Amino acid sequence: MSIQTIMVIGAGQMGSGIAQVAASADRKVLWHDLSMPLIDKGMLVISNQLDRNVAKGRLTEEAKVSILSRIQPTGDMEEAAQVDLVIEAISENMAWKTALFQKLDGICPPQVIMATNTSSLPITEIAAATTRPSQVIGMHFMNPVPVMPLIEIIRGLETSQNVFDAIFQLSKELGKTPVEVQDFPGFVSNRILMPMINEAIFTVYEGVATVEAVDTVMKLGMNHPMGPLELADFIGLDTCLSIMEILNEGFKDSKYRPCPLLRKYVKAGRLGRKSGQGFYTYST
């Protein structure tokens, strides 16, 4: 199964990174979002990142122009009818994702693979919203996508072996390292990472240590490149809370209970880097 044309849906941080990586691997990319200004902003982000690679000698100017030429912004989801693969990268909301997959199911020919970049939601439930669950699979890219080498590949209950093999091979061709993961809440990455972040927030909430002290302990004591609270700000505190709620609901285990301080910050609009303030303050 040859995958040459990919539609990426979602113009956020993840969608932007996926579009860039796919185009860099010589794939034609149709990039869709309901908001074309967001796509325009994303194209500028990609162009700036490629410019930095050119300045560092990692990329030629000709290669940069070629990569950008392979990304075609589109406001028309009906163009999904002409692709080999759709990768959904919208917000982590089950109702929105299932509605999108239902719509795609009516647009895409039967052979088209539909992948979700969900970081924690069940693939089987998303696939059940379609009439082709065998063609649905999880491709959980890591953030930032152009830099991080891992993709978690998650089968739904009905995902076919042919689809799994095609996506596993494509991931390698995108320059990534694919790892097969089973369809459990949070998969592997977020099932381990988010409770650690949540526990770091609890240590601040309970007065065990300051934000800076917690991050310093984990960076200098555990050799983490980024402290857990700094990482939470980078991911987005709203995203962290959403994933913790999914883990808590999925496992019915109190160890996944979101910290009250995390809830408070999200309610206050302190979402991290994207809002200018989280556990740290950022210039916007």
Short mmCIF file of C-alpha atoms in Angstrom, two decimals:
data_model
loop_
_atom_site.label_atom_id
_atom_site.label_comp_id
_atom_site.label_asym_id
_atom_site.label_seq_id
_atom_site.Cartn_x
_atom_site.Cartn_y
_atom_site.Cartn_z
CA MET A 1 0.00 0.00 0.00
CA SER A 2 1.74 3.15 -1.23
CA ILE A 3 0.97 6.38 0.64
CA GLN A 4 1.92 9.40 -1.44
CA THR A 5 -0.80 11.98 -0.76
CA ILE A 6 -1.76 12.89 2.80
CA MET A 7 -4.40 15.23 4.17
CA VAL A 8 -3.55 16.72 7.56
CA ILE A 9 -6.54 18.15 9.42
CA GLY A 10 -5.82 20.74 12.08
CA ALA A 11 -3.62 23.84 11.94
CA GLY A 12 -2.36 23.78 15.51
CA GLN A 13 1.13 22.95 16.71
CA MET A 14 0.78 19.23 16.00
CA GLY A 15 -0.88 19.62 12.59
CA SER A 16 1.80 22.10 11.53
CA GLY A 17 4.57 19.73 12.53
CA ILE A 18 2.97 16.72 10.83
CA ALA A 19 2.47 18.69 7.60
CA GLN A 20 6.12 19.77 7.64
CA VAL A 21 7.45 16.27 8.30
CA ALA A 22 5.26 14.68 5.61
CA ALA A 23 6.24 17.26 3.01
CA SER A 24 9.91 16.85 3.96
CA ALA A 25 9.52 13.14 3.18
CA ASP A 26 8.45 13.92 -0.41
CA ARG A 27 4.73 13.47 0.22
CA LYS A 28 2.09 15.76 -1.22
CA VAL A 29 0.21 17.33 1.69
CA LEU A 30 -3.28 18.81 1.64
CA TRP A 31 -3.55 20.85 4.84
CA HIS A 32 -7.08 21.55 6.05
CA ASP A 33 -8.56 23.60 8.85
CA LEU A 34 -11.87 25.41 9.25
CA SER A 35 -9.85 28.60 9.72
CA MET A 36 -7.66 29.48 6.74
CA PRO A 37 -5.92 32.27 8.71
CA LEU A 38 -4.65 29.54 11.07
CA ILE A 39 -3.29 27.65 8.08
CA ASP A 40 -1.57 30.84 6.86
CA LYS A 41 -0.03 31.31 10.30
CA GLY A 42 1.08 27.69 10.30
CA MET A 43 2.72 28.03 6.88
CA LEU A 44 4.70 30.98 8.22
CA VAL A 45 5.82 28.90 11.20
CA ILE A 46 6.97 26.09 8.90
CA SER A 47 8.76 28.54 6.60
CA ASN A 48 10.59 30.12 9.55
CA GLN A 49 11.65 26.70 10.86
CA LEU A 50 12.98 25.72 7.45
CA ASP A 51 14.80 29.07 7.21
CA ARG A 52 16.61 28.23 10.46
CA ASN A 53 17.65 24.88 9.01
CA VAL A 54 18.96 26.62 5.90
CA ALA A 55 20.91 29.09 8.06
CA LYS A 56 22.48 26.18 9.97
CA GLY A 57 23.44 24.39 6.78
CA ARG A 58 21.07 21.47 7.37
CA LEU A 59 18.93 22.30 4.34
CA THR A 60 19.46 24.01 1.02
CA GLU A 61 17.30 26.90 -0.14
CA GLU A 62 16.13 24.76 -3.05
CA ALA A 63 15.05 21.97 -0.68
CA LYS A 64 13.15 24.46 1.46
CA VAL A 65 11.24 25.79 -1.56
CA SER A 66 10.49 22.22 -2.65
CA ILE A 67 9.12 21.26 0.79
CA LEU A 68 6.84 24.30 0.93
CA SER A 69 5.59 23.62 -2.59
CA ARG A 70 4.35 20.20 -1.52
CA ILE A 71 2.04 21.67 1.14
CA GLN A 72 -1.28 22.78 -0.34
CA PRO A 73 -3.60 24.64 2.06
CA THR A 74 -7.28 23.88 1.54
CA GLY A 75 -10.51 24.93 3.17
CA ASP A 76 -12.41 22.14 1.43
CA MET A 77 -12.52 18.84 3.31
CA GLU A 78 -14.06 17.20 0.24
CA GLU A 79 -10.53 17.07 -1.17
CA ALA A 80 -9.96 14.15 1.21
CA ALA A 81 -11.51 12.07 -1.58
CA GLN A 82 -8.20 12.25 -3.49
CA VAL A 83 -5.73 11.24 -0.75
CA ASP A 84 -4.24 7.94 0.44
CA LEU A 85 -4.20 8.88 4.12
CA VAL A 86 -5.91 11.39 6.38
CA ILE A 87 -4.18 12.35 9.65
CA GLU A 88 -6.48 14.11 12.11
CA ALA A 89 -4.77 16.51 14.53
CA ILE A 90 -7.62 18.51 16.06
CA SER A 91 -8.33 19.18 19.74
CA GLU A 92 -8.43 16.27 22.20
CA ASN A 93 -12.21 16.05 22.31
CA MET A 94 -13.96 12.75 21.58
CA ALA A 95 -17.19 14.32 20.32
CA TRP A 96 -15.31 16.51 17.84
CA LYS A 97 -13.13 13.65 16.65
CA THR A 98 -15.98 11.19 16.13
CA ALA A 99 -17.99 13.84 14.26
CA LEU A 100 -14.98 14.49 12.02
CA PHE A 101 -14.40 10.80 11.32
CA GLN A 102 -18.08 10.32 10.48
CA LYS A 103 -17.80 13.14 7.95
CA LEU A 104 -14.57 11.77 6.50
CA ASP A 105 -16.18 8.34 6.22
CA GLY A 106 -18.68 9.80 3.78
CA ILE A 107 -15.99 11.57 1.72
CA CYS A 108 -13.06 9.17 1.46
CA PRO A 109 -13.01 6.15 -0.88
CA PRO A 110 -13.00 2.79 0.96
CA GLN A 111 -9.23 2.24 0.62
CA VAL A 112 -8.25 5.51 2.32
CA ILE A 113 -6.61 5.09 5.73
CA MET A 114 -7.85 7.40 8.47
CA ALA A 115 -5.40 8.07 11.30
CA THR A 116 -5.86 10.02 14.49
CA ASN A 117 -3.06 11.83 16.32
CA THR A 118 -4.94 11.53 19.62
CA SER A 119 -2.61 11.41 22.60
CA SER A 120 -4.93 9.48 24.90
CA LEU A 121 -8.42 8.76 23.50
CA PRO A 122 -9.39 5.18 22.52
CA ILE A 123 -8.80 4.38 18.86
CA THR A 124 -11.53 1.72 18.91
CA GLU A 125 -14.17 4.26 19.91
CA ILE A 126 -13.08 6.72 17.22
CA ALA A 127 -13.07 3.94 14.62
CA ALA A 128 -16.58 2.85 15.66
CA ALA A 129 -17.89 6.19 14.39
CA THR A 130 -17.09 5.01 10.85
CA THR A 131 -18.27 2.18 8.62
CA ARG A 132 -14.61 1.14 8.08
CA PRO A 133 -13.02 0.51 11.49
CA SER A 134 -10.43 -1.74 9.82
CA GLN A 135 -9.05 1.40 8.08
CA VAL A 136 -8.67 3.48 11.27
CA ILE A 137 -5.45 3.64 13.29
CA GLY A 138 -3.66 5.82 15.82
CA MET A 139 -0.50 7.77 14.91
CA HIS A 140 0.57 9.62 18.04
CA PHE A 141 3.37 11.99 17.06
CA MET A 142 5.43 13.67 19.78
CA ASN A 143 5.76 17.42 20.17
CA PRO A 144 7.62 19.17 18.54
CA VAL A 145 6.96 16.86 15.60
CA PRO A 146 9.93 17.88 13.36
CA VAL A 147 12.36 17.18 16.22
CA MET A 148 10.98 14.22 18.19
CA PRO A 149 11.70 10.83 16.56
CA LEU A 150 8.93 8.71 18.12
CA ILE A 151 5.48 7.79 16.80
CA GLU A 152 3.21 5.55 18.87
CA ILE A 153 1.26 3.34 16.45
CA ILE A 154 -2.01 2.18 18.03
CA ARG A 155 -4.33 -0.43 16.58
CA GLY A 156 -8.03 -0.23 17.23
CA LEU A 157 -9.87 -3.48 17.86
CA GLU A 158 -10.65 -3.83 14.13
CA THR A 159 -7.55 -2.24 12.56
CA SER A 160 -6.35 -4.49 9.74
CA GLN A 161 -2.82 -5.85 9.53
CA ASN A 162 -2.37 -4.27 6.10
CA VAL A 163 -3.22 -0.84 7.50
CA PHE A 164 -0.90 -1.33 10.46
CA ASP A 165 1.96 -2.44 8.20
CA ALA A 166 1.43 0.50 5.84
CA ILE A 167 1.47 3.07 8.65
CA PHE A 168 4.44 1.42 10.36
CA GLN A 169 6.41 1.61 7.10
CA LEU A 170 5.29 5.17 6.38
CA SER A 171 6.45 6.25 9.83
CA LYS A 172 9.94 4.99 9.02
CA GLU A 173 9.86 6.81 5.69
CA LEU A 174 8.95 10.00 7.58
CA GLY A 175 12.24 9.57 9.45
CA LYS A 176 10.54 8.46 12.67
CA THR A 177 10.83 5.44 14.94
CA PRO A 178 7.43 3.71 15.17
CA VAL A 179 6.53 1.69 18.28
CA GLU A 180 3.45 -0.51 18.48
CA VAL A 181 1.28 0.31 21.50
CA GLN A 182 -2.02 -1.24 22.57
CA ASP A 183 -5.28 0.72 22.78
CA PHE A 184 -5.39 1.70 26.46
CA PRO A 185 -6.04 5.20 27.87
CA GLY A 186 -2.95 7.37 27.48
CA PHE A 187 -1.17 4.60 25.55
CA VAL A 188 2.41 4.43 26.96
CA SER A 189 3.76 7.97 26.67
CA ASN A 190 1.02 9.87 28.46
CA ARG A 191 0.13 7.08 30.87
CA ILE A 192 3.63 7.50 32.31
CA LEU A 193 4.31 11.19 31.63
CA MET A 194 1.07 12.83 32.76
CA PRO A 195 0.89 11.24 36.24
CA MET A 196 4.49 12.41 36.77
CA ILE A 197 3.54 15.95 35.78
CA ASN A 198 0.41 15.73 37.93
CA GLU A 199 2.48 14.57 40.93
CA ALA A 200 4.92 17.44 40.36
CA ILE A 201 1.95 19.83 40.53
CA PHE A 202 0.82 18.15 43.76
CA THR A 203 4.25 18.83 45.32
CA VAL A 204 3.77 22.55 44.61
CA TYR A 205 0.11 22.44 45.72
CA GLU A 206 1.07 20.79 49.03
CA GLY A 207 3.96 23.20 49.66
CA VAL A 208 6.67 20.56 49.39
CA ALA A 209 8.79 22.77 47.11
CA THR A 210 8.61 25.74 44.77
CA VAL A 211 8.04 25.39 41.05
CA GLU A 212 11.69 26.17 40.36
CA ALA A 213 12.88 23.69 42.98
CA VAL A 214 10.76 20.85 41.59
CA ASP A 215 12.05 21.41 38.08
CA THR A 216 15.65 21.71 39.27
CA VAL A 217 15.40 18.39 41.16
CA MET A 218 14.15 16.59 38.07
CA LYS A 219 16.66 18.20 35.72
CA LEU A 220 19.78 17.89 37.84
CA GLY A 221 18.79 14.83 39.88
CA MET A 222 17.09 12.75 37.18
CA ASN A 223 18.83 14.19 34.10
CA HIS A 224 15.56 15.29 32.51
CA PRO A 225 16.18 17.89 29.78
CA MET A 226 13.16 19.90 30.95
CA GLY A 227 11.49 20.04 34.36
CA PRO A 228 7.96 18.59 34.58
CA LEU A 229 6.31 21.95 35.29
CA GLU A 230 8.18 23.65 32.48
CA LEU A 231 7.12 20.75 30.26
CA ALA A 232 3.50 21.09 31.40
CA ASP A 233 3.58 24.75 30.33
CA PHE A 234 5.03 23.71 26.96
CA ILE A 235 2.34 21.06 26.40
CA GLY A 236 -0.48 23.27 27.67
CA LEU A 237 -2.09 22.89 31.08
CA ASP A 238 -5.51 22.44 29.50
CA THR A 239 -4.14 19.50 27.49
CA CYS A 240 -2.53 18.03 30.62
CA LEU A 241 -5.83 18.29 32.48
CA SER A 242 -7.76 16.73 29.61
CA ILE A 243 -5.41 13.75 29.47
CA MET A 244 -5.52 13.27 33.25
CA GLU A 245 -9.32 13.28 33.11
CA ILE A 246 -9.23 10.66 30.34
CA LEU A 247 -6.88 8.48 32.42
CA ASN A 248 -9.02 8.97 35.52
CA GLU A 249 -12.21 8.07 33.66
CA GLY A 250 -10.63 5.21 31.73
CA PHE A 251 -9.00 3.42 34.65
CA LYS A 252 -11.33 4.48 37.51
CA ASP A 253 -8.25 4.71 39.73
CA SER A 254 -7.70 7.57 42.18
CA LYS A 255 -3.99 7.71 41.35
CA TYR A 256 -5.02 9.51 38.14
CA ARG A 257 -7.02 12.21 39.96
CA PRO A 258 -6.04 15.62 38.52
CA CYS A 259 -4.45 17.95 41.04
CA PRO A 260 -6.83 20.74 42.19
CA LEU A 261 -4.11 23.29 41.41
CA LEU A 262 -4.05 22.12 37.80
CA ARG A 263 -7.82 22.59 37.58
CA LYS A 264 -7.55 26.04 39.16
CA TYR A 265 -4.90 27.23 36.71
CA VAL A 266 -6.89 26.02 33.72
CA LYS A 267 -10.06 27.73 34.99
CA ALA A 268 -8.05 30.93 35.46
CA GLY A 269 -6.80 30.76 31.86
CA ARG A 270 -3.23 30.01 32.91
CA LEU A 271 -2.58 27.48 30.16
CA GLY A 272 1.20 27.79 29.88
CA ARG A 273 3.25 29.15 27.00
CA LYS A 274 0.29 29.61 24.67
CA SER A 275 -1.49 31.96 27.07
CA GLY A 276 1.65 33.68 28.38
CA GLN A 277 1.32 32.31 31.90
CA GLY A 278 1.25 28.90 33.56
CA PHE A 279 3.69 27.83 36.22
CA TYR A 280 6.03 30.35 34.65
CA THR A 281 5.41 33.69 32.94
CA TYR A 282 6.25 34.11 29.25
CA SER A 283 6.54 37.12 27.00
CA THR A 284 3.80 36.97 24.34
#
